[in-house]
Amino acid sequence: MIVLKNVSLLRGVKPVLDKASATIHPGEKVGLIGRNGAGKSSLFSLLAGRLPADGGDVEIPPSWLLPGGMAEVAQEMPETDDPATEFVLQGDGRLMKARQDLIDAEAADDGNAMAEAHMALAEAGHFDAPARAQALLLGLGFKLEQTQAPVNSFSGGWRMRLQLARALMCPAKLLLLDEPTNHLDLDALVWLEAWLQRYEGTLLIISHDREFLDAITKVTLHLEDAKLTRYTGGYTAFESMRAERMSQHQAAFSKQQDKIAHLSKFIARFKAQASKAKQAQSRVKALERMEKLAPVLTASDFQFTFPEPASLPNPMLAIKDLACGYFTEDGTPLTIVSDINRSVLPGQRIGILGANGQGKSTVVKTLAHMNRAVSGEITEGKGLSIGYFAQQELDVLRPDEGPMQHMIRLAREVGPQGREQELRDFLGRFQFTGDMVNQPVGQFSGGEKARLVLALVVWQRPNLLLLDEPTNHLDLTTREALSMALNEFEGSVMLVSHDRALLREVCDEFWLVAHGEVTTFDGDLDDYQRWLQAQAREVTAAAKAARDADRVTPARSAPVQITAEAASTPSRDDRKAQAHARQKLAEQAKPLKAELKKLDERLAKAHAEQATLTESLANPGLPASNRAEQGKRLKSLSDEVESLESRWLELTEKIEQMSA
């Protein structure tokens, strides 16, 4: 397990952890949450060994610290010509070591070493490793033909997906994921969610996606004011328990303040009277001894609203025979989506669904005048004012300028006009205060850039919002503020997002961008997820058929040459391997089944004892002392049964997954 005892961690002069303690048990899936800037990524660096603790003890199992024992998504952009599948395979350190051992053994002509290397390759799953790597790539949205494309041929967002696939390829006992959904669309997010639910190691995940956390995590670790607080359950359970805890603390604080006021009043009134001096002095000592409770102090919640639109044209947009895409340097059009014939009416809340690469952002950029239409017409209603949130903030931000320079230029060129103090006050509402208003945007975090783009959109007083992944880099509090603001907004909204909570709360209809066209999706997000799963099954079946037709052997996919003898897999060996796999699964399930049997026995005894105690407590002649003892025992039994049943369900689910 991971144990933090009174750990202190500084970044510069800022305390990230101040005598913080927490315990994470093997196999737990933990959501690490906290506001932007609280220090979550620094805590990951501490666990990964990149940062030393400034105080306290950090205990991590030694096997987790060995190569391959821990995996995380590398943040640097990969630069290599290796094929995508091979790049992902390199994430499996055990497989890479076995390959290198075989190369060294063959170079030394060492028969024993070669035999051991072949055994290590088999244990590392060498023969099906390319298929497993491709399954990860397909799940994360890559097409089959892209699995052999050079890494350098992909854009930045897709390279980060490759880094994620590489981390998932590692058979690690501890997996650290820092905002893994930022570069994913909804279909890849749903796939990742299902994959992580099946993951059997210990998982720590930083995410600001409420539904994602609820679906995966069973424990929540809250980082606030340099302290760590552990809660049982996902994000929704955490919210409920924290609200209750804060309410109880505030009630206790208010009660103590009343008592302090009463004692202080008594002291002030009677300290000068000789007859009451003794009592007054005792009150003074009582105040000094009292352990003062702190009031509930939380960082100020971020809230904002969109101003009432000056007008609501009807229709907002009329789109006829529109084709969207790009133009090459020589002016040749590349069409991605065509034949769009739709209208946008006042008050509509439209969610735009579709996989990455299908053209969602291209359509939004075309409507926002960021891209030139390939063909067709876009007729705008009189008085239309578009507020556009770009998925890539640098599409609308200048990294060498500060927020105030952005606001001044916006007020001058787009409007409405505003004095400098008005602009400064407005930026303050979005948490840009003091010297921060002149700090270059290039030095801002992702969350700060997103807040600035929101501020620029709100200032323009739009009546049509075109929002392309507005929640990337936003923490949960800011996402909730955005959701509330959008629900109160009187204009129309077109939203591209992988945040299902935001889509559910804001949108009442959906457009689907797929196969080069835009259609109405009849259904809700649950229907869309089922549709995605059906699509994924078709892709998997097609990939399997392609592999069967032109099987990729390890010798072809790996950069090292494995001997023909090692690459050959006769049917007898296949049967042996399958029998070995079944035996291995049986061995893995054996301790789980043994524990399950013990749980059944203990539950039976506990239920029997509960029944006996309940019957005894119903006896009116039972002495009061015995009644109290038996009542405590019954409460203890109830807690134990709840814990045993929870573990029973967990074991049953694991055994069923193994059988599947």
XYZ file of C-alpha atoms in Angstrom:
660
model
C 0.000 0.000 0.000
C 0.950 3.676 -0.290
C 1.270 5.434 3.071
C 1.919 9.160 3.489
C 2.773 10.160 7.072
C 2.948 13.855 7.978
C 4.341 14.657 4.538
C 5.359 18.207 3.669
C 6.066 19.295 0.103
C 7.014 22.752 -1.129
C 7.028 24.153 -4.654
C 9.132 27.281 -4.284
C 7.742 28.937 -1.156
C 4.219 27.561 -1.638
C 3.272 24.570 0.558
C 1.648 21.862 -1.550
C 1.428 19.444 1.397
C 1.711 20.467 5.043
C 2.012 17.454 7.385
C -0.501 15.573 5.227
C -1.299 11.905 5.769
C -3.182 9.366 3.660
C -3.314 5.625 2.959
C -4.089 3.946 -0.373
C -4.620 0.178 -0.366
C -3.572 -2.162 -3.222
C -6.183 -2.440 -5.968
C -8.028 0.739 -4.984
C -9.170 3.160 -7.652
C -8.691 6.638 -6.216
C -9.801 9.994 -7.598
C -7.442 12.826 -6.581
C -9.397 16.064 -6.659
C -8.791 19.685 -5.757
C -8.866 23.101 -7.310
C -6.537 24.084 -10.141
C -3.190 24.954 -8.577
C -3.815 22.948 -5.388
C -0.813 20.722 -6.133
C -2.314 17.492 -7.481
C 0.308 17.067 -10.224
C 3.058 17.818 -7.683
C 1.723 14.973 -5.527
C 1.964 12.671 -8.569
C 5.592 13.782 -9.043
C 6.239 12.940 -5.397
C 4.793 9.433 -5.801
C 6.707 8.884 -9.053
C 9.980 9.861 -7.361
C 10.583 13.018 -9.393
C 10.178 15.230 -6.316
C 11.554 14.504 -2.830
C 9.405 15.170 0.224
C 10.465 18.152 2.350
C 9.309 16.344 5.479
C 7.530 13.218 6.680
C 7.567 9.700 5.264
C 6.379 8.299 1.931
C 6.041 4.501 1.879
C 5.546 2.720 -1.469
C 6.002 -1.043 -2.037
C 9.534 -1.596 -3.447
C 8.195 -3.733 -6.344
C 6.114 -0.764 -7.493
C 9.263 1.315 -7.840
C 10.997 -1.185 -10.140
C 10.887 -0.637 -13.946
C 7.384 -1.489 -15.141
C 5.933 -1.405 -11.622
C 4.537 2.101 -12.097
C 3.083 3.719 -15.221
C 1.997 7.246 -16.054
C 1.346 9.277 -19.176
C 4.494 11.088 -20.277
C 3.757 14.778 -20.813
C 6.431 15.461 -23.429
C 5.451 15.211 -27.074
C 7.045 12.100 -28.652
C 9.399 12.688 -31.595
C 10.096 9.439 -33.459
C 9.504 7.748 -36.801
C 8.580 4.455 -35.117
C 5.198 3.048 -36.189
C 2.379 3.794 -33.739
C 1.968 0.134 -32.737
C 5.673 -0.275 -32.023
C 5.733 2.971 -30.010
C 2.903 1.654 -27.814
C 4.599 -1.758 -27.441
C 7.655 -0.020 -26.008
C 5.536 0.903 -22.996
C 5.750 -2.730 -21.835
C 9.145 -2.714 -20.118
C 9.036 -6.439 -19.361
C 8.490 -7.282 -23.040
C 11.247 -4.900 -24.150
C 13.707 -6.474 -21.684
C 12.864 -9.985 -22.907
C 13.453 -8.888 -26.503
C 16.819 -7.379 -25.640
C 17.807 -10.473 -23.646
C 17.088 -12.631 -26.703
C 19.196 -10.389 -28.934
C 22.085 -10.528 -26.431
C 21.762 -14.327 -26.035
C 21.799 -14.884 -29.809
C 24.805 -12.586 -30.169
C 26.628 -14.614 -27.499
C 25.349 -17.923 -28.940
C 24.241 -18.880 -25.401
C 21.636 -21.650 -25.686
C 20.529 -21.498 -22.047
C 20.119 -17.736 -22.190
C 18.147 -18.061 -25.431
C 15.792 -20.589 -23.830
C 15.272 -18.317 -20.824
C 14.674 -15.333 -23.108
C 12.048 -17.276 -25.079
C 10.325 -18.214 -21.816
C 10.388 -14.563 -20.735
C 8.914 -13.549 -24.112
C 6.085 -16.054 -23.695
C 5.354 -14.866 -20.152
C 5.310 -11.258 -21.386
C 2.697 -12.173 -24.027
C 5.067 -11.541 -26.925
C 2.964 -13.249 -29.579
C -0.268 -11.342 -28.960
C 1.389 -8.074 -27.870
C 0.946 -6.297 -31.257
C -2.747 -7.213 -31.247
C -3.120 -5.865 -27.683
C -1.331 -2.640 -28.649
C -3.575 -2.202 -31.682
C -6.662 -2.833 -29.542
C -5.585 0.061 -27.312
C -5.069 2.311 -30.332
C -8.427 1.401 -31.869
C -10.161 1.992 -28.546
C -8.607 5.457 -28.310
C -9.942 6.410 -31.722
C -7.163 5.508 -34.173
C -8.141 3.908 -37.466
C -6.695 0.526 -38.389
C -4.479 1.966 -41.125
C -3.101 4.531 -38.635
C -1.749 1.856 -36.304
C 1.333 1.449 -38.536
C 1.767 5.169 -39.344
C 4.887 6.962 -38.017
C 4.413 8.741 -34.692
C 5.683 12.015 -36.196
C 2.833 11.989 -38.716
C 0.252 12.642 -35.978
C -0.818 16.006 -34.546
C -0.190 16.958 -30.917
C -3.521 15.726 -29.542
C -3.146 12.348 -31.230
C 0.444 11.994 -29.988
C -0.843 12.480 -26.432
C -3.282 9.640 -27.110
C -0.285 7.551 -28.135
C 1.361 8.387 -24.808
C -1.822 7.286 -23.021
C -1.912 3.990 -24.958
C 1.773 3.441 -24.133
C 1.037 3.890 -20.402
C -1.917 1.477 -20.580
C 0.285 -1.089 -22.340
C 2.535 -1.312 -19.274
C 1.451 -4.146 -16.916
C 1.952 -1.809 -13.948
C 0.852 -2.338 -10.362
C 0.368 1.431 -9.947
C -1.117 3.615 -12.679
C -1.020 7.423 -12.367
C -3.284 9.295 -14.799
C -3.262 13.107 -14.835
C -6.261 14.445 -16.779
C -6.286 11.552 -19.290
C -9.540 12.713 -20.921
C -8.349 16.176 -22.024
C -7.431 15.014 -25.538
C -10.264 12.490 -25.919
C -13.657 12.786 -27.510
C -16.722 11.098 -26.060
C -16.340 7.716 -27.777
C -12.699 7.320 -26.690
C -13.638 8.490 -23.186
C -16.343 5.807 -22.914
C -13.834 3.164 -24.049
C -11.196 4.348 -21.543
C -13.785 4.312 -18.770
C -14.589 0.647 -19.476
C -10.871 -0.250 -19.692
C -10.071 1.364 -16.342
C -13.018 -0.387 -14.697
C -11.360 -3.704 -15.641
C -7.873 -2.613 -14.554
C -6.769 -4.735 -11.579
C -3.874 -2.620 -10.252
C -3.915 0.458 -8.044
C -5.138 3.556 -9.871
C -4.747 7.225 -8.970
C -6.490 9.560 -11.364
C -6.731 13.340 -11.571
C -9.851 14.371 -13.449
C -12.443 17.129 -13.455
C -15.063 14.949 -15.152
C -17.747 14.092 -12.582
C -19.299 11.150 -14.466
C -15.885 9.705 -15.332
C -14.841 9.745 -11.660
C -18.155 8.282 -10.483
C -17.897 5.418 -12.993
C -14.326 4.438 -12.055
C -13.313 5.481 -8.553
C -14.371 3.999 -5.220
C -12.213 6.316 -3.093
C -11.774 10.097 -3.290
C -8.691 11.897 -1.988
C -9.342 15.619 -1.574
C -6.366 17.992 -1.615
C -7.270 21.315 -0.027
C -5.257 23.815 2.015
C -2.200 21.502 1.754
C -4.072 18.682 3.534
C -5.334 15.331 2.224
C -8.749 14.017 3.273
C -9.912 10.534 2.307
C -13.562 9.814 1.459
C -15.162 6.501 0.549
C -16.975 6.620 -2.791
C -16.808 8.496 -6.084
C -17.134 12.233 -6.649
C -20.884 12.463 -6.002
C -20.518 10.598 -2.686
C -17.585 12.881 -1.795
C -19.675 15.989 -2.434
C -22.437 14.741 -0.162
C -20.107 13.666 2.671
C -18.023 16.843 2.485
C -21.116 19.046 2.599
C -22.293 17.155 5.703
C -18.874 17.447 7.328
C -18.667 21.174 6.587
C -22.192 21.678 7.958
C -21.332 19.860 11.191
C -18.072 21.789 11.549
C -19.816 25.114 10.965
C -22.487 24.233 13.532
C -19.799 23.341 16.080
C -17.931 26.565 15.287
C -21.090 28.681 15.706
C -21.874 26.954 19.010
C -18.332 27.586 20.269
C -18.511 31.243 19.206
C -21.699 31.637 21.251
C -19.957 30.080 24.266
C -16.895 32.329 23.820
C -19.160 35.397 23.590
C -20.979 34.334 26.778
C -17.724 33.772 28.707
C -16.216 37.006 27.420
C -19.310 38.944 28.456
C -19.194 37.427 31.971
C -15.477 38.264 32.322
C -15.918 41.849 31.115
C -18.865 42.408 33.444
C -17.586 40.887 36.690
C -13.767 40.975 36.590
C -13.735 44.265 38.569
C -16.088 42.999 41.293
C -14.297 41.388 44.241
C -17.189 38.989 44.894
C -17.135 37.691 41.313
C -13.392 37.959 40.581
C -12.756 34.282 41.286
C -15.486 33.133 38.892
C -14.290 35.615 36.273
C -10.736 34.305 36.552
C -11.945 30.718 36.086
C -13.719 31.801 32.877
C -10.474 33.367 31.634
C -8.663 30.065 32.189
C -11.499 28.167 30.489
C -11.133 30.419 27.423
C -7.377 29.875 27.359
C -7.754 26.097 27.577
C -10.460 25.938 24.917
C -9.266 24.428 21.623
C -10.412 27.008 19.133
C -12.292 25.720 16.081
C -11.623 27.459 12.787
C -14.532 28.674 10.691
C -15.272 26.814 7.471
C -13.072 28.630 4.985
C -13.212 27.591 1.339
C -11.714 29.273 -1.676
C -14.216 31.682 -3.136
C -16.453 29.907 -5.616
C -16.182 31.057 -9.206
C -19.462 32.320 -10.631
C -20.400 34.346 -13.676
C -23.377 35.059 -15.903
C -23.891 35.905 -19.543
C -25.512 39.339 -19.972
C -28.948 39.479 -21.561
C -28.568 39.519 -25.373
C -29.480 42.790 -27.077
C -31.642 40.871 -29.575
C -32.682 37.325 -30.493
C -32.924 37.048 -34.303
C -35.171 34.301 -35.647
C -33.612 32.254 -37.123
C -30.130 32.772 -35.748
C -28.587 30.868 -38.650
C -29.965 29.383 -41.854
C -27.521 26.874 -43.366
C -28.018 25.722 -46.953
C -25.928 23.124 -48.835
C -22.927 23.958 -46.650
C -19.650 22.074 -47.141
C -16.924 22.489 -44.498
C -13.264 21.617 -44.689
C -9.887 23.159 -45.433
C -7.949 24.624 -48.315
C -4.444 23.526 -49.290
C -1.689 26.046 -50.001
C -2.561 26.003 -53.714
C -6.231 26.674 -52.903
C -7.526 23.130 -53.447
C -10.532 22.487 -51.157
C -10.551 19.420 -48.873
C -14.140 18.715 -47.863
C -14.791 16.947 -44.532
C -18.528 17.518 -44.035
C -20.960 18.402 -46.818
C -24.658 18.935 -47.619
C -25.504 20.618 -44.312
C -29.045 21.995 -44.425
C -30.179 23.145 -40.985
C -31.419 26.110 -38.980
C -30.508 27.389 -35.522
C -33.438 28.996 -33.679
C -33.499 31.254 -30.585
C -33.204 29.342 -27.342
C -31.970 26.084 -28.890
C -29.442 24.047 -26.878
C -27.623 21.805 -29.363
C -24.988 19.253 -28.417
C -22.725 18.248 -31.314
C -21.643 14.600 -31.130
C -19.181 12.595 -33.209
C -15.776 10.962 -33.104
C -12.509 12.873 -33.457
C -11.687 13.570 -37.079
C -15.319 13.485 -38.231
C -15.507 17.291 -38.458
C -17.218 18.654 -35.318
C -14.656 21.402 -34.753
C -14.494 22.101 -38.491
C -18.241 22.788 -38.601
C -18.081 25.037 -35.519
C -15.064 26.948 -36.869
C -16.853 27.508 -40.160
C -19.948 28.877 -38.403
C -17.670 31.102 -36.267
C -15.933 32.515 -39.405
C -12.611 31.003 -38.309
C -12.619 28.792 -41.450
C -13.831 29.677 -44.926
C -16.724 27.547 -46.155
C -15.852 25.206 -49.035
C -19.268 25.826 -50.594
C -22.868 26.598 -49.674
C -24.499 29.454 -47.776
C -24.698 30.610 -44.149
C -27.371 33.263 -43.653
C -27.133 35.100 -40.344
C -30.112 36.732 -38.642
C -30.064 40.506 -38.237
C -28.226 41.438 -35.053
C -26.492 38.059 -34.669
C -23.565 38.203 -32.218
C -21.453 35.043 -32.003
C -19.405 34.120 -28.950
C -16.805 31.508 -29.919
C -14.801 29.406 -27.452
C -11.884 27.747 -29.270
C -10.738 24.262 -28.267
C -7.169 25.429 -28.812
C -7.043 28.632 -26.733
C -4.111 29.987 -28.720
C -6.449 30.261 -31.714
C -7.873 33.361 -29.991
C -5.176 34.295 -27.428
C -1.815 35.991 -27.932
C 0.779 34.400 -25.616
C 2.935 37.550 -25.306
C 0.038 39.761 -24.178
C -1.745 39.975 -20.828
C -5.506 39.759 -20.089
C -5.843 43.556 -19.988
C -4.322 43.953 -23.465
C -6.743 41.309 -24.767
C -9.705 43.133 -23.212
C -8.666 46.565 -24.478
C -8.281 45.296 -28.046
C -11.584 43.396 -27.856
C -13.480 46.431 -26.555
C -11.950 48.650 -29.261
C -12.329 46.291 -32.250
C -15.433 44.251 -31.420
C -17.190 46.007 -28.546
C -18.884 46.967 -26.433
C -16.649 49.869 -25.432
C -15.398 50.149 -21.847
C -13.108 52.278 -19.695
C -9.925 50.665 -18.381
C -11.287 50.461 -14.814
C -14.433 48.731 -16.114
C -12.276 46.207 -17.956
C -10.126 45.661 -14.851
C -13.211 45.112 -12.663
C -14.646 42.719 -15.250
C -11.424 40.665 -15.305
C -11.572 40.528 -11.514
C -14.862 38.627 -11.779
C -12.918 35.930 -13.630
C -10.190 35.840 -10.944
C -7.652 37.972 -12.824
C -6.560 40.544 -10.242
C -3.579 42.732 -9.385
C -0.461 42.261 -11.505
C -2.011 39.171 -13.097
C -3.955 41.370 -15.562
C -0.665 42.292 -17.269
C 1.062 38.899 -17.007
C 1.732 37.303 -20.440
C -0.892 34.677 -21.261
C 1.853 32.260 -22.324
C 2.772 31.893 -18.633
C -0.784 30.926 -17.621
C -1.990 27.436 -16.773
C -4.541 25.717 -19.013
C -7.344 26.565 -16.574
C -6.379 30.255 -16.475
C -6.303 30.455 -20.275
C -9.746 28.835 -20.452
C -11.132 31.358 -17.934
C -9.710 34.229 -19.996
C -11.349 32.908 -23.175
C -14.642 32.687 -21.243
C -14.193 36.302 -20.139
C -13.613 37.429 -23.735
C -16.764 35.586 -24.847
C -18.944 37.006 -22.053
C -17.808 40.610 -22.683
C -19.073 40.505 -26.285
C -22.665 40.003 -25.073
C -23.380 37.227 -27.612
C -26.758 35.761 -28.520
C -25.273 32.604 -30.094
C -22.573 30.624 -28.279
C -20.326 28.261 -30.267
C -18.369 26.328 -27.638
C -15.698 23.818 -28.689
C -14.552 21.749 -25.671
C -14.888 24.629 -23.180
C -14.224 22.417 -20.120
C -10.699 21.320 -21.054
C -8.430 22.315 -18.132
C -11.350 23.660 -16.042
C -11.733 22.350 -12.502
C -15.069 21.005 -11.255
C -16.127 24.253 -9.572
C -15.563 26.253 -12.764
C -17.375 23.604 -14.835
C -20.378 23.880 -12.522
C -20.285 27.677 -12.830
C -20.235 27.338 -16.642
C -23.175 24.929 -16.548
C -25.224 27.328 -14.404
C -24.361 30.288 -16.635
C -25.335 28.383 -19.803
C -28.655 27.296 -18.307
C -29.480 30.922 -17.486
C -28.323 32.183 -20.890
C -31.258 33.401 -22.979
C -29.648 32.946 -26.386
C -28.770 29.785 -28.336
C -25.965 27.319 -27.587
C -24.048 24.927 -29.843
C -21.753 22.786 -27.702
C -18.959 20.326 -28.531
C -17.815 18.580 -25.350
C -16.724 15.238 -23.920
C -18.062 16.304 -20.497
C -21.253 14.232 -20.239
C -22.460 16.069 -17.132
C -22.309 19.391 -19.016
C -24.029 17.921 -22.099
C -26.822 16.437 -19.966
C -27.369 19.647 -17.989
C -27.267 22.062 -20.940
C -28.399 20.369 -24.172
C -31.902 19.235 -25.084
C -31.123 18.044 -28.632
C -28.134 16.554 -30.437
C -26.595 16.713 -33.894
C -24.372 13.841 -35.007
C -21.377 14.516 -37.264
C -20.398 11.223 -38.884
C -19.562 9.813 -42.314
C -19.240 13.285 -43.840
C -22.716 14.550 -42.910
C -24.665 16.172 -40.086
C -27.835 14.403 -38.928
C -30.188 14.711 -35.982
C -29.444 12.136 -33.289
C -32.747 10.855 -31.911
C -31.929 9.889 -28.348
C -30.060 10.947 -25.237
C -26.438 10.454 -24.195
C -27.116 6.939 -22.927
C -28.457 6.030 -26.380
C -25.351 7.616 -27.911
C -23.057 5.526 -25.701
C -24.872 2.369 -26.807
C -24.489 3.486 -30.424
C -20.755 4.023 -29.830
C -20.401 0.536 -28.361
C -22.089 -0.950 -31.406
C -19.730 1.025 -33.659
C -16.741 -0.156 -31.606
C -17.789 -3.785 -32.017
C -17.915 -3.306 -35.777
C -14.426 -1.727 -35.798
C -13.029 -4.537 -33.634
C -14.561 -7.171 -35.901
C -13.099 -5.452 -38.971
C -9.667 -5.233 -37.310
C -9.778 -8.927 -36.397
C -10.753 -9.841 -39.933
C -7.869 -7.754 -41.282
C -5.403 -9.423 -38.925
C -6.704 -12.855 -39.893
C -6.336 -12.004 -43.580
C -2.842 -10.579 -43.225
C -1.525 -11.629 -39.825
C 1.171 -9.323 -38.437
C 3.877 -11.518 -36.876
C 6.128 -10.242 -34.068
C 9.115 -10.424 -36.417
C 7.456 -7.934 -38.791
C 6.096 -5.536 -36.191
C 9.120 -5.444 -33.879
C 12.287 -3.479 -34.641
C 14.412 -6.474 -33.533
C 14.585 -9.680 -35.530
C 13.207 -12.690 -33.658
C 14.271 -16.058 -35.029
C 11.868 -18.006 -37.198
C 11.843 -20.816 -34.623
C 10.647 -18.361 -31.950
C 8.048 -16.796 -34.263
C 6.485 -20.109 -35.301
C 3.469 -21.205 -33.196
C 2.351 -24.757 -34.078
C -1.189 -25.732 -33.121
C 0.133 -28.079 -30.411
C 1.926 -25.151 -28.811
C -1.269 -23.110 -29.093
C -3.167 -25.783 -27.196
C -0.449 -25.866 -24.570
C -0.511 -22.081 -24.261
C -4.288 -22.080 -23.911
C -4.149 -24.799 -21.243
C -1.438 -22.837 -19.454
C -3.569 -19.687 -19.620
C -6.577 -21.529 -18.192
C -4.426 -22.964 -15.418
C -3.006 -19.519 -14.670
C -6.504 -18.036 -14.446
C -7.597 -20.858 -12.158
C -4.583 -20.202 -9.933
C -5.384 -16.488 -9.840
C -9.016 -17.183 -8.978
C -8.211 -19.814 -6.327
C -7.290 -17.393 -3.479
C -10.286 -15.208 -4.365
C -12.627 -18.197 -4.146
C -11.034 -19.259 -0.858
C -11.554 -15.778 0.570
C -15.121 -15.801 -0.748
C -15.798 -19.068 1.072
C -14.483 -17.610 4.343
C -16.647 -14.522 3.823
C -19.734 -16.721 3.358
C -18.943 -18.553 6.592
C -18.345 -15.337 8.544
C -21.513 -13.728 7.137
C -23.561 -16.764 8.154
C -22.214 -16.546 11.722
C -22.739 -12.783 11.852
C -26.349 -13.071 10.627
C -27.037 -15.804 13.204
C -25.574 -13.659 16.000
C -27.606 -10.661 14.803
C -30.796 -12.723 14.976
C -29.963 -13.932 18.519
C -29.184 -10.389 19.738
C -32.333 -8.959 18.156
C -34.432 -11.614 19.880
C -32.674 -10.976 23.203
C -33.160 -7.198 22.992
C -36.886 -7.755 22.453
C -37.089 -9.298 25.952
C -38.481 -6.592 28.317
C -36.845 -8.275 31.306
C -33.310 -7.805 30.010
C -31.188 -5.802 32.521
C -30.238 -2.292 31.411
C -26.486 -2.998 31.547
C -26.878 -6.076 29.330
C -29.168 -4.156 26.956
C -26.502 -1.468 26.483
C -23.742 -4.008 25.837
C -25.850 -6.015 23.405
C -26.944 -2.857 21.603
C -23.305 -1.870 21.062
C -22.521 -5.387 19.862
C -25.448 -5.304 17.433
C -24.214 -1.977 16.008
C -20.699 -3.417 15.653
C -22.109 -6.485 13.884
C -24.123 -4.328 11.461
C -21.001 -2.388 10.495
C -19.054 -5.626 10.059
C -21.776 -7.205 7.900
C -21.871 -4.116 5.664
C -18.091 -4.311 5.190
C -18.176 -8.086 4.566
C -20.990 -7.782 2.004
C -19.114 -5.021 0.169
C -16.018 -7.232 -0.057
C -18.186 -10.216 -1.101
C -19.617 -8.225 -4.024
C -16.148 -7.047 -5.035
C -14.749 -10.597 -5.050
C -17.745 -11.967 -6.941
C -17.327 -9.307 -9.638
C -13.600 -10.088 -10.002
C -14.241 -13.825 -10.329
C -16.977 -13.200 -12.934
C -14.600 -10.983 -14.931
C -11.968 -13.741 -14.883
C -14.510 -16.279 -16.076
C -15.553 -13.931 -18.874
